[in-house]
Amino acid sequence: MSASHRGAIVNAVLRFLAPGPGYAGLVWPLSTAQLVSWGSLYYAFTLMLEPMERDLGVSRTELTGALMVGLLVAGACAIPVGALVDKGHARTVMTTGSLLAAAMLCAWSRVDTATEFLVIWVGLGIAFAATLYEPAFAVLVRGLGPLGRRAIAATTLLGGLASTVFIPLTHLLIDQFGWRDALIGLALCNLLITAPIHFICLRQSTARDPTRAPTASAVGPALRAALARPAFWLLTISFTGGAFAVSGIVFHIVPLLSGRGEDLAVVVSAIALFGPAQVAGRVLLATFAADANLVVSGVVALGPQVLAFAVLLSGHGGFWPIAFFAILLGLGNGVLTIVRAGAVAALLGDGGFGAINGAVMVPVIIARATAPAAVAALWALGGDAGGDYGPALWLLLAMTVMALVCYLAGVTLARR
């Protein structure tokens, strides 16, 4: 590699880390908070299932049903949370969300029945809406203006490592202290890390550029104007279809491939590439193509998902076909998180972004919550002994194709 190429790469990385004044002081603390919030609230759930089933005698269906309710509550809260951030209340919203998350995790550690667990996940759903990507994206768009899209990419980069950090950490806590005390440890992460970050750093971001915040009376008209545009609905359909496809396959990929006779160790090692592929896609986009054309970015995000399901439907087995599927799906999903927020801000306007993005996310979150159950229902049509994932895979492939077509149509209409 020549010296000029090395210099270009170094300059690109430096622009990514701190491309403008005030960028690093807002983006990197928020990124750290996102890593902790995603890791402690979302990725820890899967490790709690088996010990809770064993200790409480509660079925996995009841436990995952509570998670679905929590995600639906998060969807219902997306618009009001976004509107509050638009009006300048990000510090209050996200700090309160982190404190609520800590309280709910503590309550979870003392749960004894499925009903108690369900109530706790209603509270965690509110915490999801107040602390995860969507309110953080609204803060970045409002506080950094033209740099908002690059900041979103940087935030998702560190947030994408949440599973890498917190799945091993949660496993260690459960192994050493049991699942109940492990939840207390996760609660302390929210109380001692995310809540202080939101309380301290968001006070600075609110003061940085108050002129970018719409007035309370302007948020409603901005949302209504977006809802009146066909581009809004096309983009929403696109992002909902993509979310449905990814969520629908992630929770079923292991039993699907095991049912084909694939060795479990091969499946697990190949599917493990999904997370690194997400991060790699975000690094490439954030460092070298943060200002890329929205059409190109959308094709890079949604095209690999179409190819991933085509690979899965081909029926080829072994490590490399499965790994190719996982890499394509992870790459597309990682980039799509950035593209979704960037497209909403660029095509529908950053005035009232929090409320508009919240409106887009309502069906997206519902799709994430219901897709695993929908795929399971399609599988069960063949009976427990003869269940077949074929119809579900064709549905998910159709969803990804629809997502790509609607995205391109929405961008075209918005530009006209």
Short mmCIF file of C-alpha atoms in Angstrom, two decimals:
data_model
loop_
_atom_site.label_atom_id
_atom_site.label_comp_id
_atom_site.label_asym_id
_atom_site.label_seq_id
_atom_site.Cartn_x
_atom_site.Cartn_y
_atom_site.Cartn_z
CA MET A 1 0.00 0.00 0.00
CA SER A 2 1.43 3.37 -1.04
CA ALA A 3 1.99 6.27 1.35
CA SER A 4 -0.76 8.28 -0.36
CA HIS A 5 -3.27 5.46 0.14
CA ARG A 6 -2.30 5.10 3.80
CA GLY A 7 -2.68 8.85 4.25
CA ALA A 8 -6.13 8.79 2.64
CA ILE A 9 -7.26 6.02 4.99
CA VAL A 10 -5.89 7.86 8.05
CA ASN A 11 -7.65 11.07 7.01
CA ALA A 12 -10.92 9.19 6.47
CA VAL A 13 -10.70 7.63 9.92
CA LEU A 14 -9.92 11.01 11.52
CA ARG A 15 -12.92 12.62 9.77
CA PHE A 16 -15.05 9.78 11.08
CA LEU A 17 -13.80 10.16 14.67
CA ALA A 18 -14.09 13.96 14.90
CA PRO A 19 -15.23 15.69 11.70
CA GLY A 20 -16.43 18.89 13.34
CA PRO A 21 -16.64 20.95 16.57
CA GLY A 22 -18.66 19.41 19.36
CA TYR A 23 -18.91 16.08 17.53
CA ALA A 24 -16.76 13.84 19.74
CA GLY A 25 -18.10 15.30 23.00
CA LEU A 26 -21.64 14.26 22.04
CA VAL A 27 -21.25 11.21 19.82
CA TRP A 28 -18.85 9.05 21.81
CA PRO A 29 -20.59 9.37 25.21
CA LEU A 30 -23.94 8.63 23.52
CA SER A 31 -22.35 5.67 21.72
CA THR A 32 -21.14 4.27 25.03
CA ALA A 33 -24.61 4.65 26.50
CA GLN A 34 -26.10 2.85 23.48
CA LEU A 35 -23.70 -0.05 23.93
CA VAL A 36 -24.71 -0.45 27.57
CA SER A 37 -28.44 0.04 26.94
CA TRP A 38 -28.63 -2.46 24.08
CA GLY A 39 -26.42 -4.96 25.86
CA SER A 40 -28.21 -4.90 29.22
CA LEU A 41 -31.80 -4.48 28.02
CA TYR A 42 -31.95 -6.48 24.78
CA TYR A 43 -29.14 -8.98 24.32
CA ALA A 44 -29.13 -10.24 27.90
CA PHE A 45 -32.67 -11.59 27.49
CA THR A 46 -31.73 -14.75 25.59
CA LEU A 47 -29.31 -15.83 28.36
CA MET A 48 -32.02 -15.48 31.01
CA LEU A 49 -34.50 -17.84 29.33
CA GLU A 50 -33.08 -21.21 30.36
CA PRO A 51 -32.36 -20.43 34.05
CA MET A 52 -35.75 -18.71 34.44
CA GLU A 53 -37.55 -21.69 32.89
CA ARG A 54 -35.72 -24.01 35.25
CA ASP A 55 -36.19 -21.96 38.43
CA LEU A 56 -39.69 -20.58 37.91
CA GLY A 57 -41.36 -23.36 35.96
CA VAL A 58 -42.57 -20.79 33.40
CA SER A 59 -42.74 -21.77 29.73
CA ARG A 60 -40.51 -20.23 27.08
CA THR A 61 -43.64 -19.14 25.22
CA GLU A 62 -44.76 -17.05 28.20
CA LEU A 63 -41.31 -15.52 28.64
CA THR A 64 -40.89 -14.59 24.97
CA GLY A 65 -44.49 -13.36 24.93
CA ALA A 66 -43.53 -10.79 27.57
CA LEU A 67 -40.66 -9.65 25.34
CA MET A 68 -43.10 -9.22 22.44
CA VAL A 69 -45.38 -7.10 24.62
CA GLY A 70 -42.41 -4.96 25.65
CA LEU A 71 -41.46 -4.35 22.01
CA LEU A 72 -45.05 -3.42 21.15
CA VAL A 73 -45.11 -0.94 24.04
CA ALA A 74 -41.85 0.52 22.72
CA GLY A 75 -43.53 0.98 19.35
CA ALA A 76 -46.51 2.72 20.90
CA CYS A 77 -44.18 5.12 22.72
CA ALA A 78 -41.99 5.93 19.70
CA ILE A 79 -43.92 8.98 18.45
CA PRO A 80 -44.46 10.73 21.82
CA VAL A 81 -40.84 10.09 22.82
CA GLY A 82 -39.62 11.50 19.51
CA ALA A 83 -41.83 14.56 19.90
CA LEU A 84 -40.46 15.22 23.40
CA VAL A 85 -36.89 15.04 22.08
CA ASP A 86 -37.84 17.46 19.27
CA LYS A 87 -39.11 19.92 21.88
CA GLY A 88 -35.79 19.90 23.74
CA HIS A 89 -36.52 17.33 26.47
CA ALA A 90 -33.91 14.75 25.43
CA ARG A 91 -32.01 14.99 28.70
CA THR A 92 -35.12 14.32 30.78
CA VAL A 93 -36.42 11.57 28.48
CA MET A 94 -33.21 9.57 28.20
CA THR A 95 -32.06 10.01 31.80
CA THR A 96 -35.49 8.95 33.06
CA GLY A 97 -35.42 6.02 30.63
CA SER A 98 -32.11 4.80 32.03
CA LEU A 99 -33.36 5.10 35.62
CA LEU A 100 -36.55 3.24 34.67
CA ALA A 101 -34.43 0.53 33.01
CA ALA A 102 -32.41 0.11 36.21
CA ALA A 103 -35.58 -0.12 38.31
CA MET A 104 -37.20 -2.67 35.98
CA LEU A 105 -34.08 -4.85 35.91
CA CYS A 106 -34.05 -4.84 39.71
CA ALA A 107 -37.75 -5.81 39.73
CA TRP A 108 -37.01 -8.55 37.17
CA SER A 109 -34.45 -10.01 39.58
CA ARG A 110 -37.25 -10.61 42.10
CA VAL A 111 -39.91 -11.95 39.71
CA ASP A 112 -41.71 -15.20 40.63
CA THR A 113 -44.61 -15.47 38.15
CA ALA A 114 -45.28 -14.97 34.45
CA THR A 115 -47.74 -12.16 35.27
CA GLU A 116 -45.10 -10.22 37.19
CA PHE A 117 -42.69 -10.72 34.30
CA LEU A 118 -45.23 -9.38 31.81
CA VAL A 119 -45.80 -6.22 33.88
CA ILE A 120 -42.05 -5.66 34.14
CA TRP A 121 -41.72 -5.84 30.36
CA VAL A 122 -44.32 -3.14 29.93
CA GLY A 123 -41.98 -0.89 31.91
CA LEU A 124 -38.95 -2.13 29.97
CA GLY A 125 -40.78 -1.34 26.72
CA ILE A 126 -41.06 2.29 27.82
CA ALA A 127 -37.35 2.24 28.74
CA PHE A 128 -36.54 0.83 25.28
CA ALA A 129 -38.34 3.71 23.58
CA ALA A 130 -36.61 6.30 25.78
CA THR A 131 -33.02 5.03 25.60
CA LEU A 132 -32.25 3.10 22.41
CA TYR A 133 -31.35 4.31 18.93
CA GLU A 134 -34.35 6.43 17.95
CA PRO A 135 -34.14 9.17 20.64
CA ALA A 136 -30.34 9.16 20.30
CA PHE A 137 -30.64 9.68 16.54
CA ALA A 138 -33.03 12.58 17.10
CA VAL A 139 -30.51 14.18 19.48
CA LEU A 140 -27.72 13.82 16.91
CA VAL A 141 -29.73 15.23 14.02
CA ARG A 142 -30.87 18.17 16.14
CA GLY A 143 -27.50 18.88 17.73
CA LEU A 144 -25.11 18.30 14.82
CA GLY A 145 -27.09 19.30 11.74
CA PRO A 146 -25.15 18.34 8.55
CA LEU A 147 -22.93 16.00 10.57
CA GLY A 148 -25.93 14.12 11.94
CA ARG A 149 -25.83 11.32 9.39
CA ARG A 150 -22.14 10.64 10.05
CA ALA A 151 -22.79 10.79 13.80
CA ILE A 152 -25.58 8.22 13.48
CA ALA A 153 -23.17 5.89 11.68
CA ALA A 154 -20.58 6.30 14.44
CA THR A 155 -23.14 5.68 17.18
CA THR A 156 -24.39 2.47 15.59
CA LEU A 157 -20.82 1.28 15.19
CA LEU A 158 -20.17 1.15 18.92
CA GLY A 159 -23.75 0.10 19.65
CA GLY A 160 -23.25 -2.82 17.27
CA LEU A 161 -20.69 -4.25 19.68
CA ALA A 162 -23.29 -4.58 22.45
CA SER A 163 -23.83 -8.30 21.88
CA THR A 164 -20.06 -8.89 21.66
CA VAL A 165 -19.54 -7.24 25.05
CA PHE A 166 -22.67 -8.08 27.01
CA ILE A 167 -23.45 -11.66 26.00
CA PRO A 168 -20.14 -12.92 27.45
CA LEU A 169 -20.43 -10.49 30.39
CA THR A 170 -23.98 -11.58 31.21
CA HIS A 171 -23.01 -15.24 30.88
CA LEU A 172 -20.14 -14.67 33.32
CA LEU A 173 -22.42 -12.90 35.81
CA ILE A 174 -25.01 -15.69 35.64
CA ASP A 175 -22.33 -18.35 36.03
CA GLN A 176 -20.76 -16.64 39.04
CA PHE A 177 -23.77 -15.16 40.84
CA GLY A 178 -26.97 -16.64 39.36
CA TRP A 179 -29.47 -14.94 37.04
CA ARG A 180 -31.12 -12.83 39.75
CA ASP A 181 -27.92 -11.17 40.93
CA ALA A 182 -26.74 -10.89 37.32
CA LEU A 183 -29.78 -8.67 36.67
CA ILE A 184 -28.76 -6.48 39.61
CA GLY A 185 -25.36 -6.06 37.95
CA LEU A 186 -27.01 -5.05 34.67
CA ALA A 187 -29.23 -2.59 36.56
CA LEU A 188 -26.12 -0.98 38.05
CA CYS A 189 -24.71 -0.54 34.54
CA ASN A 190 -27.75 1.59 33.66
CA LEU A 191 -27.70 3.45 36.96
CA LEU A 192 -23.97 4.21 37.04
CA ILE A 193 -23.11 4.53 33.33
CA THR A 194 -26.02 5.41 31.04
CA ALA A 195 -28.03 7.64 33.37
CA PRO A 196 -25.03 9.92 34.21
CA ILE A 197 -24.04 10.09 30.52
CA HIS A 198 -27.54 11.19 29.50
CA PHE A 199 -27.81 13.66 32.39
CA ILE A 200 -24.43 15.33 31.78
CA CYS A 201 -23.89 15.18 28.02
CA LEU A 202 -27.40 15.94 26.84
CA ARG A 203 -27.46 19.17 28.81
CA GLN A 204 -24.53 20.28 26.65
CA SER A 205 -26.12 19.08 23.40
CA THR A 206 -29.37 20.92 24.11
CA ALA A 207 -27.50 24.18 24.59
CA ARG A 208 -25.25 23.68 21.58
CA ASP A 209 -27.72 24.69 18.87
CA PRO A 210 -31.12 25.54 20.28
CA THR A 211 -32.22 27.08 16.99
CA ARG A 212 -32.40 23.61 15.45
CA ALA A 213 -35.21 22.52 17.75
CA PRO A 214 -38.72 23.10 16.41
CA THR A 215 -41.14 24.83 18.73
CA ALA A 216 -43.77 22.72 20.44
CA SER A 217 -46.39 24.06 18.02
CA ALA A 218 -44.24 23.13 14.98
CA VAL A 219 -43.73 19.43 15.77
CA GLY A 220 -47.33 18.46 14.96
CA PRO A 221 -47.44 20.23 11.57
CA ALA A 222 -44.06 18.75 10.60
CA LEU A 223 -45.34 15.25 11.34
CA ARG A 224 -48.63 15.86 9.52
CA ALA A 225 -46.76 17.19 6.49
CA ALA A 226 -44.58 14.06 6.41
CA LEU A 227 -47.61 11.78 6.74
CA ALA A 228 -49.18 13.47 3.70
CA ARG A 229 -46.25 12.54 1.46
CA PRO A 230 -46.27 9.23 -0.48
CA ALA A 231 -42.52 9.00 0.10
CA PHE A 232 -43.13 8.64 3.85
CA TRP A 233 -45.35 5.61 3.35
CA LEU A 234 -43.08 3.98 0.78
CA LEU A 235 -40.07 4.34 3.08
CA THR A 236 -42.06 3.06 6.05
CA ILE A 237 -43.23 0.00 4.09
CA SER A 238 -39.65 -0.61 3.01
CA PHE A 239 -38.15 -0.43 6.50
CA THR A 240 -40.99 -2.50 7.96
CA GLY A 241 -40.51 -5.25 5.39
CA GLY A 242 -36.77 -5.34 6.02
CA ALA A 243 -37.25 -5.49 9.78
CA PHE A 244 -39.83 -8.29 9.46
CA ALA A 245 -37.47 -10.38 7.32
CA VAL A 246 -34.45 -10.04 9.62
CA SER A 247 -36.37 -10.58 12.85
CA GLY A 248 -38.29 -13.48 11.32
CA ILE A 249 -35.16 -15.43 10.43
CA VAL A 250 -32.84 -14.58 13.35
CA PHE A 251 -34.91 -16.49 15.91
CA HIS A 252 -35.44 -19.49 13.60
CA ILE A 253 -32.18 -19.93 11.72
CA VAL A 254 -30.75 -22.55 14.10
CA PRO A 255 -33.79 -24.89 14.11
CA LEU A 256 -34.21 -24.34 10.35
CA LEU A 257 -30.67 -25.44 9.54
CA SER A 258 -30.69 -28.19 12.16
CA GLY A 259 -33.84 -29.51 10.53
CA ARG A 260 -31.91 -29.74 7.27
CA GLY A 261 -29.37 -32.00 8.98
CA GLU A 262 -26.62 -29.43 9.43
CA ASP A 263 -24.17 -29.99 12.29
CA LEU A 264 -25.01 -27.65 15.18
CA ALA A 265 -21.37 -26.64 15.75
CA VAL A 266 -21.04 -25.66 12.08
CA VAL A 267 -24.29 -23.68 12.22
CA VAL A 268 -23.31 -21.77 15.37
CA SER A 269 -19.82 -20.90 14.13
CA ALA A 270 -21.16 -19.74 10.74
CA ILE A 271 -24.05 -17.70 12.17
CA ALA A 272 -21.63 -16.05 14.61
CA LEU A 273 -20.39 -14.01 11.63
CA PHE A 274 -23.67 -12.03 11.61
CA GLY A 275 -22.54 -9.61 14.36
CA PRO A 276 -19.07 -8.84 12.96
CA ALA A 277 -20.62 -8.35 9.50
CA GLN A 278 -22.98 -5.74 10.96
CA VAL A 279 -20.09 -3.83 12.49
CA ALA A 280 -17.96 -4.17 9.35
CA GLY A 281 -20.75 -2.75 7.19
CA ARG A 282 -21.16 0.21 9.52
CA VAL A 283 -17.41 0.86 9.64
CA LEU A 284 -17.14 0.90 5.85
CA LEU A 285 -20.16 3.13 5.39
CA ALA A 286 -19.28 5.50 8.24
CA THR A 287 -15.61 5.86 7.36
CA PHE A 288 -15.60 5.90 3.59
CA ALA A 289 -19.17 6.51 2.39
CA ALA A 290 -21.02 8.46 5.08
CA ASP A 291 -22.13 11.00 2.47
CA ALA A 292 -22.89 8.45 -0.25
CA ASN A 293 -25.89 8.84 -2.53
CA LEU A 294 -29.05 7.60 -0.77
CA VAL A 295 -29.90 5.29 -3.67
CA VAL A 296 -26.48 3.65 -3.47
CA SER A 297 -26.67 3.36 0.33
CA GLY A 298 -30.14 1.79 0.12
CA VAL A 299 -29.02 -0.79 -2.43
CA VAL A 300 -26.00 -1.63 -0.25
CA ALA A 301 -28.34 -2.06 2.75
CA LEU A 302 -31.27 -3.95 1.20
CA GLY A 303 -29.62 -5.74 -1.73
CA PRO A 304 -27.54 -8.10 0.44
CA GLN A 305 -30.68 -9.12 2.36
CA VAL A 306 -32.36 -10.21 -0.87
CA LEU A 307 -29.26 -12.23 -1.78
CA ALA A 308 -29.09 -13.73 1.73
CA PHE A 309 -32.54 -15.27 1.49
CA ALA A 310 -31.84 -16.45 -2.06
CA VAL A 311 -28.77 -18.28 -0.70
CA LEU A 312 -30.85 -19.83 2.08
CA LEU A 313 -33.56 -20.96 -0.36
CA SER A 314 -30.95 -22.54 -2.62
CA GLY A 315 -30.60 -25.29 -0.03
CA HIS A 316 -26.80 -25.52 -0.18
CA GLY A 317 -25.35 -26.73 3.11
CA GLY A 318 -22.02 -26.70 4.88
CA PHE A 319 -20.10 -23.92 6.59
CA TRP A 320 -19.44 -21.55 3.70
CA PRO A 321 -22.98 -21.24 2.27
CA ILE A 322 -24.32 -20.64 5.80
CA ALA A 323 -21.51 -18.17 6.54
CA PHE A 324 -22.21 -16.36 3.25
CA PHE A 325 -25.87 -16.04 4.26
CA ALA A 326 -24.94 -14.69 7.72
CA ILE A 327 -22.43 -12.18 6.31
CA LEU A 328 -24.89 -10.88 3.69
CA LEU A 329 -27.71 -10.55 6.24
CA GLY A 330 -25.47 -8.92 8.85
CA LEU A 331 -23.89 -6.52 6.37
CA GLY A 332 -27.28 -5.35 5.09
CA ASN A 333 -28.83 -5.06 8.54
CA GLY A 334 -25.89 -3.08 9.89
CA VAL A 335 -25.97 -0.58 7.05
CA LEU A 336 -29.78 -0.34 7.07
CA THR A 337 -29.83 1.06 10.61
CA ILE A 338 -27.80 4.04 9.36
CA VAL A 339 -29.59 4.39 6.05
CA ARG A 340 -33.02 4.40 7.68
CA ALA A 341 -32.30 7.36 9.95
CA GLY A 342 -30.33 9.19 7.26
CA ALA A 343 -33.07 8.81 4.65
CA VAL A 344 -35.77 10.06 7.03
CA ALA A 345 -33.74 13.17 7.89
CA ALA A 346 -32.64 13.88 4.31
CA LEU A 347 -35.90 13.16 2.47
CA LEU A 348 -38.61 14.04 5.00
CA GLY A 349 -36.84 16.90 6.79
CA ASP A 350 -34.88 17.17 10.02
CA GLY A 351 -37.41 19.61 11.51
CA GLY A 352 -39.51 17.40 13.77
CA PHE A 353 -37.19 14.48 13.01
CA GLY A 354 -37.85 12.77 16.35
CA ALA A 355 -41.62 12.58 15.82
CA ILE A 356 -41.33 11.69 12.12
CA ASN A 357 -38.74 8.98 12.76
CA GLY A 358 -40.88 7.71 15.64
CA ALA A 359 -43.85 7.40 13.28
CA VAL A 360 -41.72 5.41 10.83
CA MET A 361 -40.53 3.15 13.66
CA VAL A 362 -43.98 2.20 15.00
CA PRO A 363 -44.70 -0.45 12.31
CA VAL A 364 -40.99 -1.37 12.20
CA ILE A 365 -41.01 -2.27 15.89
CA ILE A 366 -44.33 -4.12 15.53
CA ALA A 367 -42.82 -6.13 12.67
CA ARG A 368 -39.78 -7.02 14.79
CA ALA A 369 -42.04 -8.14 17.62
CA THR A 370 -44.45 -10.26 15.59
CA ALA A 371 -42.26 -11.73 12.83
CA PRO A 372 -40.87 -14.67 14.87
CA ALA A 373 -44.39 -15.76 15.82
CA ALA A 374 -45.58 -15.39 12.21
CA VAL A 375 -42.72 -17.56 10.93
CA ALA A 376 -43.45 -20.16 13.62
CA ALA A 377 -47.13 -20.19 12.59
CA LEU A 378 -46.23 -20.79 8.94
CA TRP A 379 -43.85 -23.57 9.96
CA ALA A 380 -46.53 -25.21 12.10
CA LEU A 381 -48.96 -25.47 9.17
CA GLY A 382 -47.16 -28.67 8.27
CA GLY A 383 -47.69 -30.12 11.75
CA ASP A 384 -45.14 -30.70 14.48
CA ALA A 385 -43.76 -33.73 12.69
CA GLY A 386 -43.78 -32.27 9.20
CA GLY A 387 -43.18 -28.58 9.74
CA ASP A 388 -41.64 -26.85 6.73
CA TYR A 389 -39.83 -23.51 6.67
CA GLY A 390 -40.13 -23.25 2.88
CA PRO A 391 -43.28 -21.08 2.77
CA ALA A 392 -41.87 -18.78 5.46
CA LEU A 393 -38.59 -18.36 3.56
CA TRP A 394 -40.44 -17.40 0.37
CA LEU A 395 -42.43 -14.87 2.38
CA LEU A 396 -39.27 -13.38 3.88
CA LEU A 397 -37.60 -13.21 0.48
CA ALA A 398 -40.68 -11.40 -0.88
CA MET A 399 -40.46 -8.97 2.05
CA THR A 400 -36.85 -8.09 1.23
CA VAL A 401 -37.65 -7.57 -2.48
CA MET A 402 -40.61 -5.37 -1.52
CA ALA A 403 -38.36 -3.42 0.86
CA LEU A 404 -35.82 -2.69 -1.87
CA VAL A 405 -38.43 -1.69 -4.48
CA CYS A 406 -40.36 0.57 -2.06
CA TYR A 407 -37.17 2.22 -0.86
CA LEU A 408 -36.06 3.11 -4.39
CA ALA A 409 -39.55 4.36 -5.23
CA GLY A 410 -39.69 6.45 -2.05
CA VAL A 411 -36.32 8.09 -2.70
CA THR A 412 -37.32 8.86 -6.28
CA LEU A 413 -40.64 10.43 -5.24
CA ALA A 414 -39.05 12.47 -2.45
CA ARG A 415 -36.44 13.91 -4.80
CA ARG A 416 -39.11 14.99 -7.28
#
